[in-house]
Short mmCIF file of C-alpha atoms in Angstrom, two decimals:
data_model
loop_
_atom_site.label_atom_id
_atom_site.label_comp_id
_atom_site.label_asym_id
_atom_site.label_seq_id
_atom_site.Cartn_x
_atom_site.Cartn_y
_atom_site.Cartn_z
CA UNK W 1 -18.85 -108.39 176.99
CA UNK W 2 -18.53 -105.11 178.01
CA UNK W 3 -19.33 -101.26 177.24
CA UNK W 4 -16.64 -98.63 177.87
CA UNK W 5 -17.56 -94.97 177.76
CA UNK W 6 -14.31 -93.24 176.64
CA UNK W 7 -13.67 -89.51 177.07
CA UNK W 8 -12.24 -88.01 174.13
CA UNK W 9 -10.11 -84.48 173.72
CA UNK W 10 -12.34 -81.20 173.88
CA UNK W 11 -9.30 -79.51 172.43
CA UNK W 12 -5.65 -80.76 172.47
CA UNK W 13 -5.65 -84.13 170.97
CA UNK W 14 -2.59 -84.92 173.58
CA UNK W 15 -5.09 -84.71 176.46
CA UNK W 16 -6.30 -88.43 175.41
CA UNK W 17 -5.24 -91.10 177.67
CA UNK W 18 -2.95 -94.18 176.92
CA UNK W 19 -5.85 -96.41 178.48
CA UNK W 20 -8.44 -94.47 175.95
CA UNK W 21 -6.54 -95.39 173.17
CA UNK W 22 -5.85 -98.96 174.19
CA UNK W 23 -9.69 -99.65 174.38
CA UNK W 24 -10.51 -97.63 171.42
CA UNK W 25 -7.88 -100.01 169.61
CA UNK W 26 -9.24 -103.10 171.11
CA UNK W 27 -13.22 -102.67 170.95
CA UNK W 28 -15.12 -104.93 168.82
CA UNK W 29 -16.75 -101.72 167.58
CA UNK W 30 -17.00 -97.87 168.61
CA UNK W 31 -20.15 -96.03 168.89
CA UNK W 32 -19.79 -92.37 167.70
CA UNK W 33 -21.89 -89.38 167.90
CA UNK W 34 -20.47 -88.03 164.47
CA UNK W 35 -18.33 -90.93 162.56
CA UNK W 36 -16.38 -88.29 160.56
CA UNK W 37 -15.06 -86.64 163.77
CA UNK W 38 -14.06 -89.56 165.25
CA UNK W 39 -12.69 -91.12 162.25
CA UNK W 40 -10.36 -87.98 162.13
CA UNK W 41 -9.33 -88.96 165.68
CA UNK W 42 -8.66 -92.62 164.92
CA UNK W 43 -6.66 -91.58 161.91
CA UNK W 44 -4.27 -89.73 163.68
CA UNK W 45 -3.82 -92.18 166.58
CA UNK W 46 -3.64 -94.79 163.51
CA UNK W 47 -6.34 -96.99 164.87
CA UNK W 48 -8.45 -98.78 162.39
CA UNK W 49 -11.74 -99.97 163.68
CA UNK W 50 -15.48 -100.50 162.85
CA UNK W 51 -17.71 -97.23 163.80
CA UNK W 52 -21.07 -97.47 164.48
CA UNK W 53 -23.34 -93.97 164.31
CA UNK W 54 -24.93 -93.11 167.58
CA UNK W 55 -26.34 -90.00 168.06
CA UNK W 56 -29.42 -88.32 169.80
CA UNK W 57 -31.42 -88.88 166.55
CA UNK W 58 -31.08 -92.28 165.90
CA UNK W 59 -30.06 -93.56 169.72
CA UNK W 60 -33.71 -95.07 170.05
CA UNK W 61 -33.48 -97.26 166.89
CA UNK W 62 -30.35 -98.59 167.29
CA UNK W 63 -29.90 -99.18 171.19
CA UNK W 64 -31.32 -102.70 170.99
CA UNK W 65 -28.77 -103.84 168.22
CA UNK W 66 -26.13 -102.47 170.33
CA UNK W 67 -26.96 -104.36 173.27
CA UNK W 68 -27.56 -108.03 171.44
CA UNK W 69 -24.15 -107.59 169.79
CA UNK W 70 -22.25 -107.09 173.48
CA UNK W 71 -24.61 -110.01 174.99
CA UNK W 72 -23.04 -112.06 171.83
CA UNK W 73 -19.73 -111.65 173.09
CA UNK W 74 -18.66 -108.34 171.59
CA UNK W 75 -16.91 -105.38 173.25
CA UNK W 76 -18.10 -101.92 172.63
CA UNK W 77 -16.60 -98.38 173.37
CA UNK W 78 -18.57 -95.35 173.23
CA UNK W 79 -17.37 -91.77 172.30
CA UNK W 80 -18.81 -88.75 171.60
CA UNK W 81 -17.68 -85.59 169.61
CA UNK W 82 -15.44 -84.28 172.48
CA UNK W 83 -15.49 -84.80 176.39
CA UNK W 84 -17.29 -87.54 178.50
CA UNK W 85 -20.57 -89.23 176.69
CA UNK W 86 -23.70 -88.49 178.61
CA UNK W 87 -22.44 -85.46 179.85
CA UNK W 88 -24.80 -83.14 177.52
CA UNK W 89 -24.20 -85.63 174.90
CA UNK W 90 -25.75 -88.80 173.96
CA UNK W 91 -24.66 -91.92 175.99
CA UNK W 92 -27.30 -92.22 179.01
CA UNK W 93 -29.73 -94.46 176.82
CA UNK W 94 -27.36 -97.00 175.91
CA UNK W 95 -25.41 -97.25 179.35
CA UNK W 96 -29.00 -97.82 181.01
CA UNK W 97 -29.90 -100.46 178.53
CA UNK W 98 -26.99 -102.32 179.02
CA UNK W 99 -27.00 -101.83 182.80
CA UNK W 100 -30.63 -103.47 182.50
CA UNK W 101 -29.46 -106.42 180.43
CA UNK W 102 -26.52 -107.27 183.05
CA UNK W 103 -23.92 -105.94 180.76
CA UNK W 104 -20.49 -104.59 182.39
CA UNK W 105 -20.23 -100.72 182.08
CA UNK W 106 -17.19 -98.98 182.63
CA UNK W 107 -16.59 -95.09 182.09
CA UNK W 108 -13.05 -93.92 181.82
CA UNK W 109 -11.79 -91.35 183.33
CA UNK W 110 -10.75 -88.27 181.11
CA UNK W 111 -11.63 -85.05 179.41
CA UNK W 112 -14.70 -82.92 180.01
CA UNK W 113 -14.89 -79.35 179.40
CA UNK W 114 -16.91 -77.89 182.75
CA UNK W 115 -13.96 -78.98 185.48
CA UNK W 116 -10.81 -76.89 183.97
CA UNK W 117 -13.82 -73.87 183.79
CA UNK W 118 -14.92 -74.25 187.11
CA UNK W 119 -11.49 -74.40 188.37
CA UNK W 120 -10.29 -71.43 186.27
CA UNK W 121 -13.27 -69.37 187.16
CA UNK W 122 -12.16 -68.44 190.43
CA UNK W 123 -15.50 -68.97 192.12
CA UNK W 124 -16.15 -71.41 195.01
CA UNK W 125 -16.04 -74.94 194.00
CA UNK W 126 -16.50 -77.05 197.16
CA UNK W 127 -19.79 -77.98 195.85
CA UNK W 128 -21.49 -76.88 192.64
CA UNK W 129 -24.20 -77.66 190.47
CA UNK W 130 -23.98 -78.69 186.66
CA UNK W 131 -26.69 -77.66 184.61
CA UNK W 132 -25.84 -78.01 181.25
CA UNK W 133 -27.75 -76.38 178.34
CA UNK W 134 -30.74 -74.19 179.21
CA UNK W 135 -33.74 -74.83 177.23
CA UNK W 136 -34.09 -72.40 174.40
CA UNK W 137 -37.51 -71.73 174.54
CA UNK W 138 -40.32 -73.48 176.34
CA UNK W 139 -38.90 -74.16 179.83
CA UNK W 140 -36.38 -71.56 179.74
CA UNK W 141 -38.29 -69.09 182.05
CA UNK W 142 -38.88 -71.56 184.94
CA UNK W 143 -35.27 -72.80 184.46
CA UNK W 144 -33.95 -69.07 185.31
CA UNK W 145 -36.10 -68.71 188.16
CA UNK W 146 -34.53 -72.22 189.74
CA UNK W 147 -31.24 -70.98 189.01
CA UNK W 148 -31.81 -67.89 190.98
CA UNK W 149 -32.73 -70.26 194.30
CA UNK W 150 -29.12 -71.94 193.89
CA UNK W 151 -26.73 -71.07 196.63
CA UNK W 152 -23.89 -73.25 195.01
CA UNK W 153 -21.86 -72.00 192.18
CA UNK W 154 -23.39 -73.45 188.74
CA UNK W 155 -22.43 -74.25 185.46
CA UNK W 156 -24.27 -73.81 182.19
CA UNK W 157 -23.15 -74.84 178.39
CA UNK W 158 -24.21 -72.37 175.88
CA UNK W 159 -23.68 -71.56 172.27
CA UNK W 160 -21.59 -68.57 171.13
CA UNK W 161 -24.51 -67.09 169.17
CA UNK W 162 -26.96 -67.31 172.61
CA UNK W 163 -24.12 -66.22 174.86
CA UNK W 164 -24.61 -62.32 175.14
CA UNK W 165 -28.91 -63.11 175.67
CA UNK W 166 -28.12 -65.66 178.15
CA UNK W 167 -25.96 -63.23 180.04
CA UNK W 168 -28.56 -60.93 179.68
CA UNK W 169 -31.53 -63.06 180.97
CA UNK W 170 -29.44 -64.25 184.00
CA UNK W 171 -28.39 -60.50 185.09
CA UNK W 172 -32.45 -59.81 184.78
CA UNK W 173 -33.04 -62.68 187.00
CA UNK W 174 -29.91 -62.90 189.23
CA UNK W 175 -28.89 -59.02 189.45
CA UNK W 176 -26.19 -57.97 187.10
CA UNK W 177 -23.50 -57.81 189.78
CA UNK W 178 -23.26 -61.33 190.06
CA UNK W 179 -20.01 -62.89 189.78
CA UNK W 180 -19.42 -65.08 186.47
CA UNK W 181 -16.50 -66.45 184.23
CA UNK W 182 -16.97 -67.32 180.51
CA UNK W 183 -14.40 -69.95 179.00
CA UNK W 184 -14.20 -70.50 175.45
CA UNK W 185 -12.18 -72.96 173.39
CA UNK W 186 -10.99 -75.12 176.50
CA UNK W 187 -7.61 -76.99 175.65
CA UNK W 188 -7.36 -75.48 172.03
CA UNK W 189 -4.94 -72.94 170.69
CA UNK W 190 -7.27 -69.97 171.42
CA UNK W 191 -8.34 -70.78 174.97
CA UNK W 192 -9.77 -67.98 176.67
CA UNK W 193 -11.45 -66.98 180.10
CA UNK W 194 -13.35 -63.82 180.94
CA UNK W 195 -14.14 -63.11 184.54
CA UNK W 196 -16.13 -60.62 185.97
CA UNK W 197 -19.84 -59.70 186.80
CA UNK W 198 -22.49 -60.44 184.68
CA UNK W 199 -22.88 -56.74 183.45
CA UNK W 200 -19.18 -56.57 182.49
CA UNK W 201 -19.35 -59.88 180.99
CA UNK W 202 -22.40 -58.66 178.75
CA UNK W 203 -20.11 -55.41 177.83
CA UNK W 204 -17.11 -57.49 176.97
CA UNK W 205 -18.65 -60.08 174.44
CA UNK W 206 -21.12 -57.41 173.07
CA UNK W 207 -18.08 -55.58 172.17
CA UNK W 208 -16.23 -58.83 171.13
CA UNK W 209 -18.70 -61.52 169.64
CA UNK W 210 -17.77 -65.06 171.16
CA UNK W 211 -16.44 -67.90 168.94
CA UNK W 212 -15.93 -71.56 169.81
CA UNK W 213 -17.41 -73.97 172.55
CA UNK W 214 -18.41 -71.88 175.74
CA UNK W 215 -18.75 -72.85 179.25
CA UNK W 216 -20.08 -70.34 181.97
CA UNK W 217 -19.80 -70.60 185.69
CA UNK W 218 -21.96 -68.62 187.56
CA UNK W 219 -21.83 -67.72 191.53
CA UNK W 220 -24.54 -68.89 193.78
CA UNK W 221 -26.73 -66.76 195.58
CA UNK W 222 -25.59 -65.48 198.71
CA UNK W 223 -26.93 -66.62 201.96
CA UNK W 224 -28.91 -64.01 203.88
CA UNK W 225 -27.44 -63.18 207.36
CA UNK W 226 -29.38 -64.40 210.05
CA UNK W 227 -31.03 -61.16 212.00
CA UNK W 228 -29.52 -61.10 215.31
CA UNK W 229 -31.98 -61.76 218.58
CA UNK W 230 -31.94 -59.51 221.42
CA UNK W 231 -29.91 -61.46 223.33
CA UNK W 232 -26.84 -61.68 220.68
CA UNK W 233 -26.89 -57.99 220.32
CA UNK W 234 -26.54 -57.48 223.97
CA UNK W 235 -23.88 -60.36 224.09
CA UNK W 236 -22.08 -58.33 221.51
CA UNK W 237 -22.43 -55.08 223.56
CA UNK W 238 -20.89 -56.33 226.58
#
């Protein structure tokens, strides 16, 4: 009895691993964010298995039954529409409940959109903060002020319909000269990454409205230079 969290491709279906396909094929049932999307994936790889709808609107109602089925001796696989479940997608709740029930939980390595976007950005990536989606209304301004304090590169997910507005909000709070990148349609045919200052990105996407899934990577606040004391200044002069 086990729950396996299975990352699925964010674009190119060839990005899925052999191990992920084996788990999906052998699981007693598959928890899917959208059964239609997952059905297309399974059909492509000629996998026939039972799908159980599991998304943010029903997870509180189905999680107990999922735990019972696994405790009865069944193995479950958890997928989202794309990428790694529980990363800005449903998954946390069932993982937590399974752990609390003493069920083995294992997450396979695999696709997630923010890693290639971070590397492609050219911004420092030795340390970074993953934010995900910002609040749409309530709490958004507070979240923006918190971003202004970050000294590490940070990563945001955004809808193409809100991208320009979010870039403008960031420019207002962080400064229009802050460096950033916007990656679209990662691992898909029209994959694209635009790099520049927030001002340059605002201009670009105002002229060329974006389409597709979007990952934003933003430079952190530069550390303030420490003011030298009198002794340090005298040592430099010598």
